[in-house]
Short mmCIF file of C-alpha atoms and ligand atoms in Angstrom, two decimals:
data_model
loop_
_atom_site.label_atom_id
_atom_site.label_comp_id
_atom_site.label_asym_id
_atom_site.label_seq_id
_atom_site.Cartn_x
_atom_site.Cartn_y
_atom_site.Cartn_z
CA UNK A 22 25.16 4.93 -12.70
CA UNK A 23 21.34 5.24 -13.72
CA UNK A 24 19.77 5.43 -16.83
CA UNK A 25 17.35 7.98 -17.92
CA UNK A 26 14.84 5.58 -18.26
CA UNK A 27 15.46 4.65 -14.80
CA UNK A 28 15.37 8.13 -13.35
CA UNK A 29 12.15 8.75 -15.29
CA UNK A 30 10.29 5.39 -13.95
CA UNK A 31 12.10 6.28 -10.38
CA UNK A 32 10.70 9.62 -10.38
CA UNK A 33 7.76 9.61 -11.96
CA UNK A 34 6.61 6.06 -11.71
CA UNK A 35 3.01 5.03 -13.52
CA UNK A 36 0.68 3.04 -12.73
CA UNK A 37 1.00 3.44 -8.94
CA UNK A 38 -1.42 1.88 -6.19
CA UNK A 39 -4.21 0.00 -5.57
CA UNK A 40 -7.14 -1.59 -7.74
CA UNK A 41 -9.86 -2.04 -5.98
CA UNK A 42 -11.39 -5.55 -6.30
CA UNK A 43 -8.89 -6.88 -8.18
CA UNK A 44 -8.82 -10.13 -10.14
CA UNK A 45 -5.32 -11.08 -8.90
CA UNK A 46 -2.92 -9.76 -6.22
CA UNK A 47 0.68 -10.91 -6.11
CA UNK A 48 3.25 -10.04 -3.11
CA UNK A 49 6.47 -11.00 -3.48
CA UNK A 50 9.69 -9.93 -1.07
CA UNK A 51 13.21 -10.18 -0.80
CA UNK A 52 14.29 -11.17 2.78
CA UNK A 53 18.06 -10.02 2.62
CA UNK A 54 17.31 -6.45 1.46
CA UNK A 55 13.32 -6.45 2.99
CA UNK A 56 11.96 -4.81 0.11
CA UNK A 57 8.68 -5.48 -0.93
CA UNK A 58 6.37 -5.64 -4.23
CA UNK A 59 2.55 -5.77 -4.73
CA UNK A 60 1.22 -6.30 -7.64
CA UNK A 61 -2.61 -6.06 -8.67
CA UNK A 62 -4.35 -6.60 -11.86
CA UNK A 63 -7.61 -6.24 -13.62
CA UNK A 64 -8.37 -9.61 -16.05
CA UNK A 65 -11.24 -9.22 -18.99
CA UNK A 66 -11.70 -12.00 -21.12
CA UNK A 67 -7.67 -12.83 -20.73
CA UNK A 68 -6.40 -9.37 -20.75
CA UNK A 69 -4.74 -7.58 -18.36
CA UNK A 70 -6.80 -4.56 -18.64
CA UNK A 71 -5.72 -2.43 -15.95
CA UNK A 72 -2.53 -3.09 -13.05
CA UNK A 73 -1.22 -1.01 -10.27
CA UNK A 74 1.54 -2.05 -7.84
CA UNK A 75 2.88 -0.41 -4.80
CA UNK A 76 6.54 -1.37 -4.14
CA UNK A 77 7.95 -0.29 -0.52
CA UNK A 78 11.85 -0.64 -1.79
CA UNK A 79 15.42 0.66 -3.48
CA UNK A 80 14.57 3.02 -6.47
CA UNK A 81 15.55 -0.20 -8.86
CA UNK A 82 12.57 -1.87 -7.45
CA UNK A 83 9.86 1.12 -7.87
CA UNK A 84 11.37 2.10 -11.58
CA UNK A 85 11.25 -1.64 -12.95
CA UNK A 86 7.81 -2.22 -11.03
CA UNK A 87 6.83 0.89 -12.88
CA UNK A 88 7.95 -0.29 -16.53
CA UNK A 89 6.86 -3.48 -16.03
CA UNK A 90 3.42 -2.20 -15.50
CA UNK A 91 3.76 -0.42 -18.88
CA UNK A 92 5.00 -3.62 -20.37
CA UNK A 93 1.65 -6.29 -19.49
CA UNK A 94 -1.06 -3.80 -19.56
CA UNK A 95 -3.54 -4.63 -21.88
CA UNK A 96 -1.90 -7.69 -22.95
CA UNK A 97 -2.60 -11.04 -22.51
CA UNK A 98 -2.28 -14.14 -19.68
CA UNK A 99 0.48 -15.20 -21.79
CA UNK A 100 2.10 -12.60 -23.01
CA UNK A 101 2.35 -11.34 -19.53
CA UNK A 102 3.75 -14.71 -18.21
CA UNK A 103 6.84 -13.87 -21.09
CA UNK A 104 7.75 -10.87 -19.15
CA UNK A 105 11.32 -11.79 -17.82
CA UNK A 106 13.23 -9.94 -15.64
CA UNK A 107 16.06 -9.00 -18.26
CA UNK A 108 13.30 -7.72 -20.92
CA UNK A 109 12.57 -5.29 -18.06
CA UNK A 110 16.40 -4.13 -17.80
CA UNK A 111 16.74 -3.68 -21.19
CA UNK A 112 13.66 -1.60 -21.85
CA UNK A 113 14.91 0.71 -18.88
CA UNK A 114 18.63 1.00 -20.58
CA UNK A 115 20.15 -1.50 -18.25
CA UNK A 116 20.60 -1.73 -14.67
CA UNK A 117 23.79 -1.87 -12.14
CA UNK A 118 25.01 -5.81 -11.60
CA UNK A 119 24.31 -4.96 -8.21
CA UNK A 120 20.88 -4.29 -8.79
CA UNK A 121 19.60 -6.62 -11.20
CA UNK A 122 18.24 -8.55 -8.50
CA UNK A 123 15.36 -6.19 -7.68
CA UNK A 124 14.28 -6.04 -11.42
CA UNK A 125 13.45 -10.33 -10.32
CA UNK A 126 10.56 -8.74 -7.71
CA UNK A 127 9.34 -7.25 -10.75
CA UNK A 128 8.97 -10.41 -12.79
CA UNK A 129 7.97 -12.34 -9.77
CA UNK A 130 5.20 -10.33 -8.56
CA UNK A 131 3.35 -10.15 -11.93
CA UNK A 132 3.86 -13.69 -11.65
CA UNK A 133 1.86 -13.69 -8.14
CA UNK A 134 -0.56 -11.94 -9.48
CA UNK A 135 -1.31 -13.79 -12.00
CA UNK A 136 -1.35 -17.12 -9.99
CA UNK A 137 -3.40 -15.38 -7.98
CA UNK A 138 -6.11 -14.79 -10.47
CA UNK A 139 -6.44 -18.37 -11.41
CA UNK A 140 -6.15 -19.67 -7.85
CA UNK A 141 -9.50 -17.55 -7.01
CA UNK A 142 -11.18 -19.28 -9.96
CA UNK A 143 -10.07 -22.90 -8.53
CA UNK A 144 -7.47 -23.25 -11.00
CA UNK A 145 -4.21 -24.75 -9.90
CA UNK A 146 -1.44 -22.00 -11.23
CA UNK A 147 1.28 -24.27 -10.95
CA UNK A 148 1.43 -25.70 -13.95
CA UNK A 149 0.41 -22.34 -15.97
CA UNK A 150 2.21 -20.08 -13.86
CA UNK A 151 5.38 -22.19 -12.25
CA UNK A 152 6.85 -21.50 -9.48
CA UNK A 153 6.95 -18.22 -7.47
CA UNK A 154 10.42 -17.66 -6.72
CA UNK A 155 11.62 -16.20 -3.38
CA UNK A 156 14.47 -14.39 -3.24
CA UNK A 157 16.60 -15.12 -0.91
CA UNK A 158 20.26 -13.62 -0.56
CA UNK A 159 19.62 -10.88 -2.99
CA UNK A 160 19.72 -13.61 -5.99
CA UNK A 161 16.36 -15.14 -6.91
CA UNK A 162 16.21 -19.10 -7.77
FE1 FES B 210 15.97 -4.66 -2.57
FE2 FES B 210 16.48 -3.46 -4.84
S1 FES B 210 17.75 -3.53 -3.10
S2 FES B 210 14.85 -4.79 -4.38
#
């Protein structure tokens, strides 16, 4: 049902915890299945130079937190904002239907964080960021 890449990110997942004074923290949930992602980040001169998340959740949750870690470090604002969801399934092999929702919390959180880091510089994130999408009945919108 699982990849290996899945397994691997499940089991041994990078880029775990917390950075202390952080640039930008994002939290994002999912209120039908209560899981929960936090996402912080580490901003030099527009580069994600170091992020750690802690995601209390199904496996799905921790391994595509975990890749998507992998994926935005020590790249840029924007480049991180092009992180979707799906690029996250496929670099793990693919996900079950079912659980293509949680790979969302992924996208979303990084997302968080991000507006997050502009918010505490008085920037409105809105129109840089969009919007931060809640998920709802286990299908983001
Ligand atoms: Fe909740 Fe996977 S079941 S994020």
């Amino acid at each position: 049902m699982y990849t290996e890449q899945v397994m691997d990110h499940f089991t041994n997942p990078r880029n775990v915890g917390e950075i202390e004074n952080a640039d930008g923290i994002g939290e994002v949930g999912n209120a039908k299945c209560g899981d929960i992602m936090k996402m912080y980040i580490k901003v030099d001169n527009g580069i994600i130079t170091d992020v750690k998340f802690k995601t209390f959740g199904c496996g799905s949750a921790i391994a595509t937190s975990s890749i998507a870690t992998e994926m935005i470090k020590g790249k840029t604002i924007p480049e991180a904002l092009k992180l979707s969801n799906k690029a996250v399934v496929e670099a793990l092999g693919g996900l079950p239907t079912h659980k293509i929702h949680c790979s969302v919390l992924a996208e979303q959180s990084i997302k968080a964080a991000i507006a997050d880091y502009y918010k505490k510089q008085g920037i409105d994130p809105e129109p840089i960021v969009g919007k931060i999408l809640e998920c709802e009945d286990g299908h983001c919108h």
